[in-house]
PDB file of C-alpha atoms in Angstrom:
ATOM      1  CA  MET D1147     -26.307 -84.446 -60.213  1.00 66.00           C
ATOM      2  CA  LEU D1148     -24.660 -87.854 -60.613  1.00 76.00           C
ATOM      3  CA  SER D1149     -25.884 -91.157 -61.898  1.00 73.00           C
ATOM      4  CA  VAL D1150     -24.729 -94.785 -60.748  1.00 78.00           C
ATOM      5  CA  ALA D1151     -23.498 -95.011 -64.396  1.00 79.00           C
ATOM      6  CA  GLN D1152     -21.463 -91.987 -64.235  1.00 79.00           C
ATOM      7  CA  LEU D1153     -19.874 -92.532 -60.871  1.00 74.00           C
ATOM      8  CA  ARG D1154     -18.949 -96.076 -62.393  1.00 78.00           C
ATOM      9  CA  ASP D1155     -17.453 -94.488 -64.992  1.00 76.00           C
ATOM     10  CA  ALA D1156     -15.327 -92.200 -63.034  1.00 75.00           C
ATOM     11  CA  GLY D1157     -13.863 -95.248 -61.226  1.00 81.00           C
ATOM     12  CA  VAL D1158     -16.125 -94.868 -57.906  1.00 81.00           C
ATOM     13  CA  ALA D1159     -16.311 -98.588 -56.295  1.00 80.00           C
ATOM     14  CA  ARG D1160     -19.791 -99.489 -54.640  1.00 78.00           C
ATOM     15  CA  GLY D1161     -17.801 -99.298 -51.423  1.00 82.00           C
ATOM     16  CA  SER D1162     -16.737 -96.029 -51.738  1.00 82.00           C
ATOM     17  CA  LEU D1163     -20.361 -94.806 -52.840  1.00 78.00           C
ATOM     18  CA  THR D1164     -21.939 -96.471 -49.604  1.00 82.00           C
ATOM     19  CA  LEU D1165     -19.329 -94.450 -47.679  1.00 84.00           C
ATOM     20  CA  MET D1166     -20.073 -91.097 -49.364  1.00 82.00           C
ATOM     21  CA  LEU D1167     -23.776 -91.647 -48.774  1.00 77.00           C
ATOM     22  CA  GLU D1168     -23.111 -92.537 -45.163  1.00 81.00           C
ATOM     23  CA  ARG D1169     -21.187 -89.287 -44.718  1.00 85.00           C
ATOM     24  CA  GLY D1170     -23.814 -87.350 -46.607  1.00 81.00           C
ATOM     25  CA  ASP D1171     -21.471 -86.204 -49.365  1.00 81.00           C
ATOM     26  CA  LEU D1172     -24.066 -87.659 -51.759  1.00 84.00           C
ATOM     27  CA  VAL D1173     -28.090 -87.581 -51.325  1.00 83.00           C
ATOM     28  CA  SER D1174     -30.325 -89.890 -52.706  1.00 82.00           C
ATOM     29  CA  VAL D1175     -32.818 -88.378 -55.060  1.00 83.00           C
ATOM     30  CA  ALA D1176     -34.157 -90.988 -57.105  1.00 83.00           C
ATOM     31  CA  ARG D1177     -33.284 -94.832 -57.797  1.00 83.00           C
ATOM     32  CA  GLY D1178     -29.794 -94.486 -59.084  1.00 80.00           C
ATOM     33  CA  VAL D1179     -29.245 -90.915 -58.922  1.00 86.00           C
ATOM     34  CA  TYR D1180     -27.394 -88.662 -56.315  1.00 84.00           C
ATOM     35  CA  LEU D1181     -27.253 -84.982 -55.608  1.00 81.00           C
ATOM     36  CA  VAL D1182     -23.885 -83.669 -54.438  1.00 85.00           C
ATOM     37  CA  ARG D1183     -24.291 -82.114 -50.819  1.00 85.00           C
ATOM     38  CA  GLY D1184     -25.179 -78.648 -50.931  1.00 82.00           C
ATOM     39  CA  ALA D1185     -26.192 -78.306 -54.518  1.00 82.00           C
ATOM     40  CA  PRO D1186     -29.430 -76.462 -55.111  1.00 85.00           C
ATOM     41  CA  ARG D1187     -32.829 -78.407 -55.975  1.00 84.00           C
ATOM     42  CA  THR D1188     -33.711 -76.115 -58.867  1.00 89.00           C
ATOM     43  CA  TYR D1189     -36.017 -76.771 -61.735  1.00 92.00           C
ATOM     44  CA  GLU D1190     -33.195 -77.781 -63.888  1.00 92.00           C
ATOM     45  CA  ALA D1191     -31.866 -80.052 -61.243  1.00 90.00           C
ATOM     46  CA  SER D1192     -35.331 -81.873 -61.297  1.00 93.00           C
ATOM     47  CA  LEU D1193     -35.190 -82.055 -65.020  1.00 94.00           C
ATOM     48  CA  TRP D1194     -31.700 -84.033 -64.818  1.00 92.00           C
ATOM     49  CA  ILE D1195     -33.064 -86.200 -62.043  1.00 91.00           C
ATOM     50  CA  ALA D1196     -35.828 -87.205 -64.311  1.00 93.00           C
ATOM     51  CA  ARG D1197     -33.399 -87.431 -67.117  1.00 92.00           C
ATOM     52  CA  LEU D1198     -30.618 -89.615 -65.412  1.00 91.00           C
ATOM     53  CA  ALA D1199     -33.271 -91.833 -63.592  1.00 90.00           C
ATOM     54  CA  THR D1200     -35.295 -92.796 -66.574  1.00 92.00           C
ATOM     55  CA  GLU D1201     -32.992 -92.197 -69.447  1.00 90.00           C
ATOM     56  CA  GLY D1202     -35.745 -90.930 -71.010  1.00 92.00           C
ATOM     57  CA  VAL D1203     -36.634 -88.061 -73.630  1.00 96.00           C
ATOM     58  CA  MET D1204     -38.213 -84.778 -72.366  1.00 96.00           C
ATOM     59  CA  ALA D1205     -41.497 -84.447 -74.116  1.00 96.00           C
ATOM     60  CA  PHE D1206     -44.992 -82.711 -74.261  1.00 96.00           C
ATOM     61  CA  GLY D1207     -45.150 -79.561 -71.951  1.00 96.00           C
ATOM     62  CA  THR D1208     -41.663 -79.952 -70.714  1.00 97.00           C
ATOM     63  CA  ALA D1209     -40.103 -80.141 -74.230  1.00 96.00           C
ATOM     64  CA  CYS D1210     -42.367 -77.277 -75.287  1.00 96.00           C
ATOM     65  CA  HIS D1211     -40.852 -75.110 -72.066  1.00 95.00           C
ATOM     66  CA  LEU D1212     -37.228 -76.202 -73.292  1.00 95.00           C
ATOM     67  CA  TRP D1213     -38.205 -74.819 -76.752  1.00 95.00           C
ATOM     68  CA  GLY D1214     -39.209 -71.806 -75.488  1.00 93.00           C
ATOM     69  CA  VAL D1215     -42.769 -72.189 -76.614  1.00 92.00           C
ATOM     70  CA  LEU D1216     -44.083 -71.985 -72.730  1.00 93.00           C
ATOM     71  CA  ASP D1217     -42.896 -69.260 -70.724  1.00 91.00           C
ATOM     72  CA  ASP D1218     -43.710 -71.074 -67.712  1.00 91.00           C
ATOM     73  CA  PRO D1219     -42.326 -74.800 -66.994  1.00 91.00           C
ATOM     74  CA  PRO D1220     -45.454 -76.904 -66.232  1.00 91.00           C
ATOM     75  CA  ALA D1221     -45.965 -79.616 -63.847  1.00 90.00           C
ATOM     76  CA  PRO D1222     -45.464 -82.553 -63.912  1.00 95.00           C
ATOM     77  CA  ILE D1223     -42.160 -82.981 -65.749  1.00 96.00           C
ATOM     78  CA  THR D1224     -43.211 -85.438 -68.590  1.00 96.00           C
ATOM     79  CA  VAL D1225     -40.762 -87.925 -70.083  1.00 96.00           C
ATOM     80  CA  LEU D1226     -40.991 -90.525 -72.860  1.00 95.00           C
ATOM     81  CA  VAL D1227     -39.517 -94.022 -72.162  1.00 95.00           C
ATOM     82  CA  GLY D1228     -39.335 -97.221 -73.896  1.00 92.00           C
ATOM     83  CA  LEU D1229     -41.916 -99.813 -73.324  1.00 91.00           C
ATOM     84  CA  SER D1230     -39.313-102.004 -71.994  1.00 88.00           C
ATOM     85  CA  ARG D1231     -37.666 -99.816 -69.877  1.00 87.00           C
ATOM     86  CA  ARG D1232     -38.087-100.332 -65.794  1.00 88.00           C
ATOM     87  CA  VAL D1233     -38.579 -97.267 -64.215  1.00 88.00           C
ATOM     88  CA  SER D1234     -39.754 -96.625 -60.536  1.00 85.00           C
ATOM     89  CA  PRO D1235     -42.444 -93.837 -60.112  1.00 86.00           C
ATOM     90  CA  MET D1236     -41.265 -90.487 -59.200  1.00 88.00           C
ATOM     91  CA  PRO D1237     -42.861 -87.613 -57.639  1.00 89.00           C
ATOM     92  CA  GLY D1238     -43.236 -84.591 -60.039  1.00 92.00           C
ATOM     93  CA  VAL D1239     -42.515 -86.646 -63.089  1.00 94.00           C
ATOM     94  CA  ARG D1240     -44.934 -88.138 -65.575  1.00 95.00           C
ATOM     95  CA  ILE D1241     -43.792 -91.193 -67.514  1.00 95.00           C
ATOM     96  CA  ARG D1242     -45.049 -91.976 -71.094  1.00 94.00           C
ATOM     97  CA  ARG D1243     -44.276 -95.163 -72.557  1.00 92.00           C
ATOM     98  CA  VAL D1244     -43.740 -95.236 -76.404  1.00 89.00           C
ATOM     99  CA  ALA D1245     -42.248 -98.244 -78.738  1.00 88.00           C
ATOM    100  CA  SER D1246     -39.089 -96.009 -79.324  1.00 84.00           C
ATOM    101  CA  PRO D1247     -38.489 -92.495 -77.474  1.00 85.00           C
ATOM    102  CA  ALA D1248     -36.390 -91.113 -80.332  1.00 83.00           C
ATOM    103  CA  PRO D1249     -35.292 -87.565 -79.645  1.00 86.00           C
ATOM    104  CA  GLY D1250     -35.993 -84.729 -82.041  1.00 90.00           C
ATOM    105  CA  GLY D1251     -33.250 -82.624 -80.761  1.00 91.00           C
ATOM    106  CA  GLU D1252     -31.419 -81.462 -77.862  1.00 93.00           C
ATOM    107  CA  ARG D1253     -31.778 -78.280 -75.248  1.00 91.00           C
ATOM    108  CA  TYR D1254     -29.450 -77.522 -72.729  1.00 88.00           C
ATOM    109  CA  GLY D1255     -27.772 -80.886 -73.081  1.00 90.00           C
ATOM    110  CA  MET D1256     -31.033 -82.918 -72.746  1.00 92.00           C
ATOM    111  CA  PRO D1257     -32.662 -84.871 -75.518  1.00 95.00           C
ATOM    112  CA  VAL D1258     -36.137 -83.798 -76.321  1.00 96.00           C
ATOM    113  CA  THR D1259     -39.007 -84.441 -78.950  1.00 96.00           C
ATOM    114  CA  SER D1260     -38.973 -82.000 -81.560  1.00 95.00           C
ATOM    115  CA  ARG D1261     -40.585 -78.695 -81.226  1.00 95.00           C
ATOM    116  CA  GLU D1262     -43.349 -79.506 -83.780  1.00 94.00           C
ATOM    117  CA  ILE D1263     -44.189 -83.024 -81.885  1.00 94.00           C
ATOM    118  CA  SER D1264     -43.820 -81.364 -78.550  1.00 95.00           C
ATOM    119  CA  LEU D1265     -46.324 -78.825 -79.145  1.00 94.00           C
ATOM    120  CA  LEU D1266     -48.983 -81.288 -80.871  1.00 94.00           C
ATOM    121  CA  ASP D1267     -48.700 -83.684 -77.975  1.00 94.00           C
ATOM    122  CA  HIS D1268     -48.914 -80.980 -75.488  1.00 94.00           C
ATOM    123  CA  LEU D1269     -51.865 -79.215 -77.460  1.00 93.00           C
ATOM    124  CA  GLY D1270     -53.603 -82.552 -77.080  1.00 90.00           C
ATOM    125  CA  THR D1271     -53.468 -82.532 -73.294  1.00 91.00           C
ATOM    126  CA  LEU D1272     -55.188 -79.104 -72.866  1.00 89.00           C
ATOM    127  CA  PRO D1273     -58.660 -78.025 -72.830  1.00 84.00           C
ATOM    128  CA  ALA D1274     -60.251 -76.969 -76.297  1.00 73.00           C
ATOM    129  CA  HIS D1275     -60.301 -73.087 -75.365  1.00 73.00           C
ATOM    130  CA  GLU D1276     -56.835 -73.147 -74.086  1.00 79.00           C
ATOM    131  CA  GLY D1277     -55.369 -74.968 -76.806  1.00 83.00           C
ATOM    132  CA  ALA D1278     -57.065 -72.549 -79.289  1.00 77.00           C
ATOM    133  CA  ARG D1279     -54.873 -69.671 -77.747  1.00 77.00           C
ATOM    134  CA  LEU D1280     -51.620 -71.721 -77.923  1.00 86.00           C
ATOM    135  CA  PHE D1281     -52.616 -73.121 -81.521  1.00 84.00           C
ATOM    136  CA  ASP D1282     -52.979 -69.707 -82.912  1.00 76.00           C
ATOM    137  CA  ARG D1283     -49.737 -68.638 -81.393  1.00 79.00           C
ATOM    138  CA  ALA D1284     -47.916 -71.615 -82.929  1.00 85.00           C
ATOM    139  CA  LEU D1285     -49.353 -70.740 -86.142  1.00 79.00           C
ATOM    140  CA  GLN D1286     -48.605 -67.342 -86.142  1.00 72.00           C
ATOM    141  CA  ARG D1287     -45.156 -67.952 -85.076  1.00 79.00           C
ATOM    142  CA  ARG D1288     -44.535 -70.777 -88.079  1.00 80.00           C
ATOM    143  CA  TRP D1289     -43.890 -73.237 -85.184  1.00 89.00           C
ATOM    144  CA  LEU D1290     -46.770 -75.357 -86.740  1.00 86.00           C
ATOM    145  CA  THR D1291     -48.338 -75.411 -90.130  1.00 79.00           C
ATOM    146  CA  PRO D1292     -52.192 -76.775 -90.668  1.00 74.00           C
ATOM    147  CA  VAL D1293     -50.252 -79.518 -92.831  1.00 77.00           C
ATOM    148  CA  ASP D1294     -48.516 -80.432 -89.647  1.00 84.00           C
ATOM    149  CA  VAL D1295     -51.913 -80.778 -87.735  1.00 82.00           C
ATOM    150  CA  LEU D1296     -53.496 -83.000 -90.460  1.00 78.00           C
ATOM    151  CA  ARG D1297     -50.588 -85.041 -91.070  1.00 85.00           C
ATOM    152  CA  ARG D1298     -50.585 -85.802 -87.198  1.00 87.00           C
ATOM    153  CA  LEU D1299     -54.352 -86.594 -87.453  1.00 85.00           C
ATOM    154  CA  ASP D1300     -53.407 -89.493 -90.017  1.00 83.00           C
ATOM    155  CA  THR D1301     -51.884 -91.211 -87.162  1.00 80.00           C
ATOM    156  CA  PRO D1302     -53.486 -92.368 -83.833  1.00 81.00           C
ATOM    157  CA  ARG D1303     -51.907 -90.608 -81.153  1.00 80.00           C
ATOM    158  CA  TRP D1304     -52.551 -88.921 -77.768  1.00 76.00           C
ATOM    159  CA  GLY D1305     -54.847 -85.943 -77.906  1.00 81.00           C
ATOM    160  CA  ASN D1306     -56.038 -86.404 -81.496  1.00 84.00           C
ATOM    161  CA  GLY D1307     -59.662 -85.478 -80.547  1.00 84.00           C
ATOM    162  CA  THR D1308     -58.503 -82.160 -79.389  1.00 82.00           C
ATOM    163  CA  LEU D1309     -56.521 -81.378 -82.400  1.00 84.00           C
ATOM    164  CA  ARG D1310     -59.525 -82.490 -84.663  1.00 82.00           C
ATOM    165  CA  VAL D1311     -61.202 -79.491 -82.993  1.00 77.00           C
ATOM    166  CA  LEU D1312     -58.525 -77.106 -83.497  1.00 74.00           C
ATOM    167  CA  ALA D1313     -58.149 -78.529 -87.459  1.00 72.00           C
ATOM    168  CA  ALA D1314     -61.862 -77.811 -87.686  1.00 65.00           C
ATOM    169  CA  VAL D1315     -61.365 -74.102 -87.796  1.00 57.00           C
ATOM    170  CA  LEU D1316     -58.290 -74.063 -90.214  1.00 55.00           C
ATOM    171  CA  GLY D1317     -60.122 -73.516 -93.420  1.00 50.00           C
ATOM    172  CA  ASP D1318     -62.573 -70.491 -92.207  1.00 51.00           C
ATOM    173  CA  GLY D1319     -60.509 -67.877 -93.719  1.00 51.00           C
ATOM    174  CA  ALA D1320     -59.653 -66.353 -90.362  1.00 54.00           C
ATOM    175  CA  ALA D1321     -55.916 -66.278 -89.344  1.00 57.00           C
ATOM    176  CA  SER D1322     -56.463 -66.796 -85.604  1.00 66.00           C
ATOM    177  CA  GLU D1323     -59.130 -67.115 -83.051  1.00 71.00           C
ATOM    178  CA  PHE D1324     -59.020 -63.415 -82.367  1.00 79.00           C
ATOM    179  CA  GLU D1325     -60.260 -62.754 -86.108  1.00 83.00           C
ATOM    180  CA  ARG D1326     -62.797 -65.548 -85.858  1.00 83.00           C
ATOM    181  CA  ARG D1327     -64.431 -63.811 -82.823  1.00 86.00           C
ATOM    182  CA  VAL D1328     -64.607 -60.815 -84.783  1.00 91.00           C
ATOM    183  CA  HIS D1329     -66.265 -62.441 -87.609  1.00 91.00           C
ATOM    184  CA  ARG D1330     -68.507 -63.658 -85.265  1.00 91.00           C
ATOM    185  CA  LEU D1331     -69.292 -60.487 -83.683  1.00 94.00           C
ATOM    186  CA  LEU D1332     -69.999 -59.026 -87.073  1.00 95.00           C
ATOM    187  CA  ARG D1333     -72.470 -61.632 -88.362  1.00 94.00           C
ATOM    188  CA  ALA D1334     -74.368 -61.280 -84.998  1.00 94.00           C
ATOM    189  CA  GLY D1335     -74.468 -57.617 -85.428  1.00 95.00           C
ATOM    190  CA  ARG D1336     -75.692 -58.115 -89.086  1.00 95.00           C
ATOM    191  CA  ILE D1337     -72.879 -56.043 -90.771  1.00 95.00           C
ATOM    192  CA  GLU D1338     -72.530 -57.009 -94.175  1.00 94.00           C
ATOM    193  CA  GLY D1339     -70.034 -56.066 -96.872  1.00 94.00           C
ATOM    194  CA  TRP D1340     -66.753 -56.943 -95.533  1.00 95.00           C
ATOM    195  CA  VAL D1341     -63.988 -59.325 -96.526  1.00 92.00           C
ATOM    196  CA  PRO D1342     -61.570 -61.197 -94.372  1.00 88.00           C
ATOM    197  CA  ASN D1343     -57.936 -60.735 -95.085  1.00 83.00           C
ATOM    198  CA  LEU D1344     -58.657 -58.432 -98.109  1.00 88.00           C
ATOM    199  CA  PRO D1345     -55.813 -57.640-100.341  1.00 89.00           C
ATOM    200  CA  ILE D1346     -55.462 -54.000-101.496  1.00 89.00           C
ATOM    201  CA  VAL D1347     -53.973 -53.670-104.692  1.00 87.00           C
ATOM    202  CA  VAL D1348     -53.078 -50.504-106.710  1.00 85.00           C
ATOM    203  CA  GLY D1349     -51.369 -50.433-110.135  1.00 83.00           C
ATOM    204  CA  GLY D1350     -51.175 -54.029-110.180  1.00 82.00           C
ATOM    205  CA  ARG D1351     -49.046 -53.899-106.807  1.00 83.00           C
ATOM    206  CA  LEU D1352     -49.990 -55.486-103.442  1.00 84.00           C
ATOM    207  CA  ILE D1353     -49.958 -52.692-100.990  1.00 83.00           C
ATOM    208  CA  ALA D1354     -51.191 -54.315 -97.941  1.00 83.00           C
ATOM    209  CA  VAL D1355     -53.629 -57.110 -96.718  1.00 84.00           C
ATOM    210  CA  VAL D1356     -56.091 -55.802 -93.903  1.00 88.00           C
ATOM    211  CA  ASP D1357     -57.500 -58.262 -91.476  1.00 87.00           C
ATOM    212  CA  ILE D1358     -61.053 -57.407 -92.410  1.00 93.00           C
ATOM    213  CA  GLY D1359     -62.084 -54.914 -95.299  1.00 94.00           C
ATOM    214  CA  PHE D1360     -65.117 -53.094 -96.526  1.00 96.00           C
ATOM    215  CA  GLU D1361     -63.810 -52.224 -99.820  1.00 93.00           C
ATOM    216  CA  GLU D1362     -66.934 -50.483-100.925  1.00 93.00           C
ATOM    217  CA  HIS D1363     -66.557 -47.976 -98.110  1.00 94.00           C
ATOM    218  CA  ARG D1364     -62.736 -47.961 -97.887  1.00 94.00           C
ATOM    219  CA  LEU D1365     -62.702 -49.081 -94.085  1.00 96.00           C
ATOM    220  CA  ALA D1366     -60.068 -51.473 -92.885  1.00 95.00           C
ATOM    221  CA  ILE D1367     -60.499 -53.243 -89.678  1.00 94.00           C
ATOM    222  CA  GLU D1368     -56.873 -54.106 -88.039  1.00 90.00           C
ATOM    223  CA  LEU D1369     -56.838 -56.385 -85.110  1.00 86.00           C
ATOM    224  CA  ASP D1370     -53.874 -56.012 -82.653  1.00 78.00           C
ATOM    225  CA  GLY D1371     -53.102 -59.437 -81.249  1.00 62.00           C
ATOM    226  CA  GLN D1372     -50.417 -59.876 -78.629  1.00 50.00           C
ATOM    227  CA  ALA D1373     -48.998 -62.937 -80.161  1.00 44.00           C
ATOM    228  CA  PHE D1374     -48.515 -61.645 -83.729  1.00 43.00           C
ATOM    229  CA  HIS D1375     -47.221 -58.056 -82.781  1.00 44.00           C
ATOM    230  CA  VAL D1376     -44.537 -58.848 -80.472  1.00 45.00           C
ATOM    231  CA  ASP D1377     -41.300 -57.127 -82.089  1.00 50.00           C
ATOM    232  CA  ALA D1378     -40.522 -53.817 -82.926  1.00 56.00           C
ATOM    233  CA  GLU D1379     -40.202 -54.567 -86.781  1.00 56.00           C
ATOM    234  CA  ALA D1380     -43.884 -55.860 -86.647  1.00 58.00           C
ATOM    235  CA  PHE D1381     -44.836 -52.707 -84.978  1.00 63.00           C
ATOM    236  CA  GLN D1382     -43.303 -50.713 -87.666  1.00 66.00           C
ATOM    237  CA  ASN D1383     -44.767 -52.335 -90.496  1.00 69.00           C
ATOM    238  CA  ASP D1384     -48.266 -52.188 -89.313  1.00 71.00           C
ATOM    239  CA  ARG D1385     -47.910 -48.549 -88.959  1.00 74.00           C
ATOM    240  CA  SER D1386     -46.160 -47.948 -92.413  1.00 81.00           C
ATOM    241  CA  ARG D1387     -49.118 -49.941 -94.018  1.00 80.00           C
ATOM    242  CA  GLN D1388     -51.605 -48.104 -92.030  1.00 86.00           C
ATOM    243  CA  ASN D1389     -50.199 -44.693 -93.196  1.00 89.00           C
ATOM    244  CA  THR D1390     -49.957 -46.214 -96.887  1.00 88.00           C
ATOM    245  CA  LEU D1391     -54.041 -46.978 -96.368  1.00 90.00           C
ATOM    246  CA  ILE D1392     -54.806 -43.537 -95.209  1.00 91.00           C
ATOM    247  CA  SER D1393     -52.914 -41.626 -97.756  1.00 91.00           C
ATOM    248  CA  LEU D1394     -54.973 -43.792-100.375  1.00 90.00           C
ATOM    249  CA  GLY D1395     -58.209 -42.771 -98.698  1.00 92.00           C
ATOM    250  CA  TRP D1396     -58.913 -45.529 -96.597  1.00 93.00           C
ATOM    251  CA  ARG D1397     -60.359 -45.119 -92.852  1.00 94.00           C
ATOM    252  CA  VAL D1398     -58.584 -47.464 -90.206  1.00 94.00           C
ATOM    253  CA  LEU D1399     -59.958 -48.758 -87.245  1.00 95.00           C
ATOM    254  CA  ARG D1400     -57.648 -50.869 -84.589  1.00 93.00           C
ATOM    255  CA  PHE D1401     -59.075 -52.980 -81.962  1.00 91.00           C
ATOM    256  CA  THR D1402     -57.419 -55.246 -79.367  1.00 86.00           C
ATOM    257  CA  TRP D1403     -58.277 -58.637 -78.084  1.00 81.00           C
ATOM    258  CA  SER D1404     -59.570 -56.852 -74.648  1.00 82.00           C
ATOM    259  CA  ASP D1405     -61.873 -54.586 -76.966  1.00 89.00           C
ATOM    260  CA  VAL D1406     -63.245 -57.562 -78.643  1.00 89.00           C
ATOM    261  CA  VAL D1407     -63.923 -59.802 -75.508  1.00 86.00           C
ATOM    262  CA  HIS D1408     -64.852 -57.125 -72.970  1.00 89.00           C
ATOM    263  CA  ARG D1409     -66.184 -54.399 -75.256  1.00 92.00           C
ATOM    264  CA  PRO D1410     -68.227 -55.837 -78.229  1.00 95.00           C
ATOM    265  CA  ASP D1411     -70.767 -53.149 -78.196  1.00 96.00           C
ATOM    266  CA  TYR D1412     -68.112 -50.491 -78.357  1.00 96.00           C
ATOM    267  CA  VAL D1413     -66.541 -52.421 -81.412  1.00 96.00           C
ATOM    268  CA  LEU D1414     -69.911 -52.826 -83.140  1.00 97.00           C
ATOM    269  CA  ALA D1415     -70.487 -49.067 -82.661  1.00 97.00           C
ATOM    270  CA  ALA D1416     -67.238 -47.913 -83.740  1.00 97.00           C
ATOM    271  CA  ILE D1417     -67.667 -49.837 -87.186  1.00 97.00           C
ATOM    272  CA  THR D1418     -71.313 -48.904 -87.812  1.00 96.00           C
ATOM    273  CA  ARG D1419     -70.399 -45.166 -86.964  1.00 96.00           C
ATOM    274  CA  GLN D1420     -67.487 -45.227 -89.965  1.00 95.00           C
ATOM    275  CA  LEU D1421     -69.614 -46.942 -92.453  1.00 95.00           C
ATOM    276  CA  ALA D1422     -72.537 -44.544 -91.926  1.00 94.00           C
ATOM    277  CA  ARG D1423     -69.909 -41.807 -92.245  1.00 92.00           C
ATOM    278  CA  ALA D1424     -68.575 -43.457 -95.559  1.00 86.00           C
ATOM    279  CA  ALA D1425     -72.138 -43.788 -96.889  1.00 80.00           C
TER     280      ALA D1425
END
């Protein structure tokens, strides 16, 4: 992938460039950007085409993918360019104009907005239900903090309406949408006596914090969310904590996202049954 400026710096005269194009040694893929004959048109090549043609900064979902936040590259490629920069429309590329498209980092040689800004920008483009899942994952992985979101809302930016919806659930005592769903399920089932994120303290020492605890009945509800339990260390810590709770006389029930979404009656029945036994 080569730009006119790069060819000029390499000493290629205009006449030589014209000859290379006529022979097919170079193929024009955007204004002022050329692909060497035979080079594959990969996603990475498309990124470089957008970068060289606009001299912009990768942003929004594109930058999230480059930061490793999104597994799959979203379409179209999103690039920030300055207000005065003249850029021709390009298929598969969305141009967003800002006063000063300053990069917050570099990924694979390309300037990108910071991971925090990329995430907040991208979240603002998603439907609220879809954004909630990514928002939960970002909070759990410490890619974002509630302070980051509230600070962002102080400045008018793209997508702040969606971010306000997400920010509204930050102070409800639940760490994720998964936990909030279970809380709503318990309330709908008229089950009382539970505390979210209940600390278990023995002899002045914190033993564990259970997702939902019925302290009077010594029943702990643990929620196995995919984003939170992704590595071997987290898995091991969860099981060690469960063994400790059982040794202290607690019963432990574990539920998955699928249980709560697709089998809510099973979840309520299992909890009700254990509470009845404890009573």
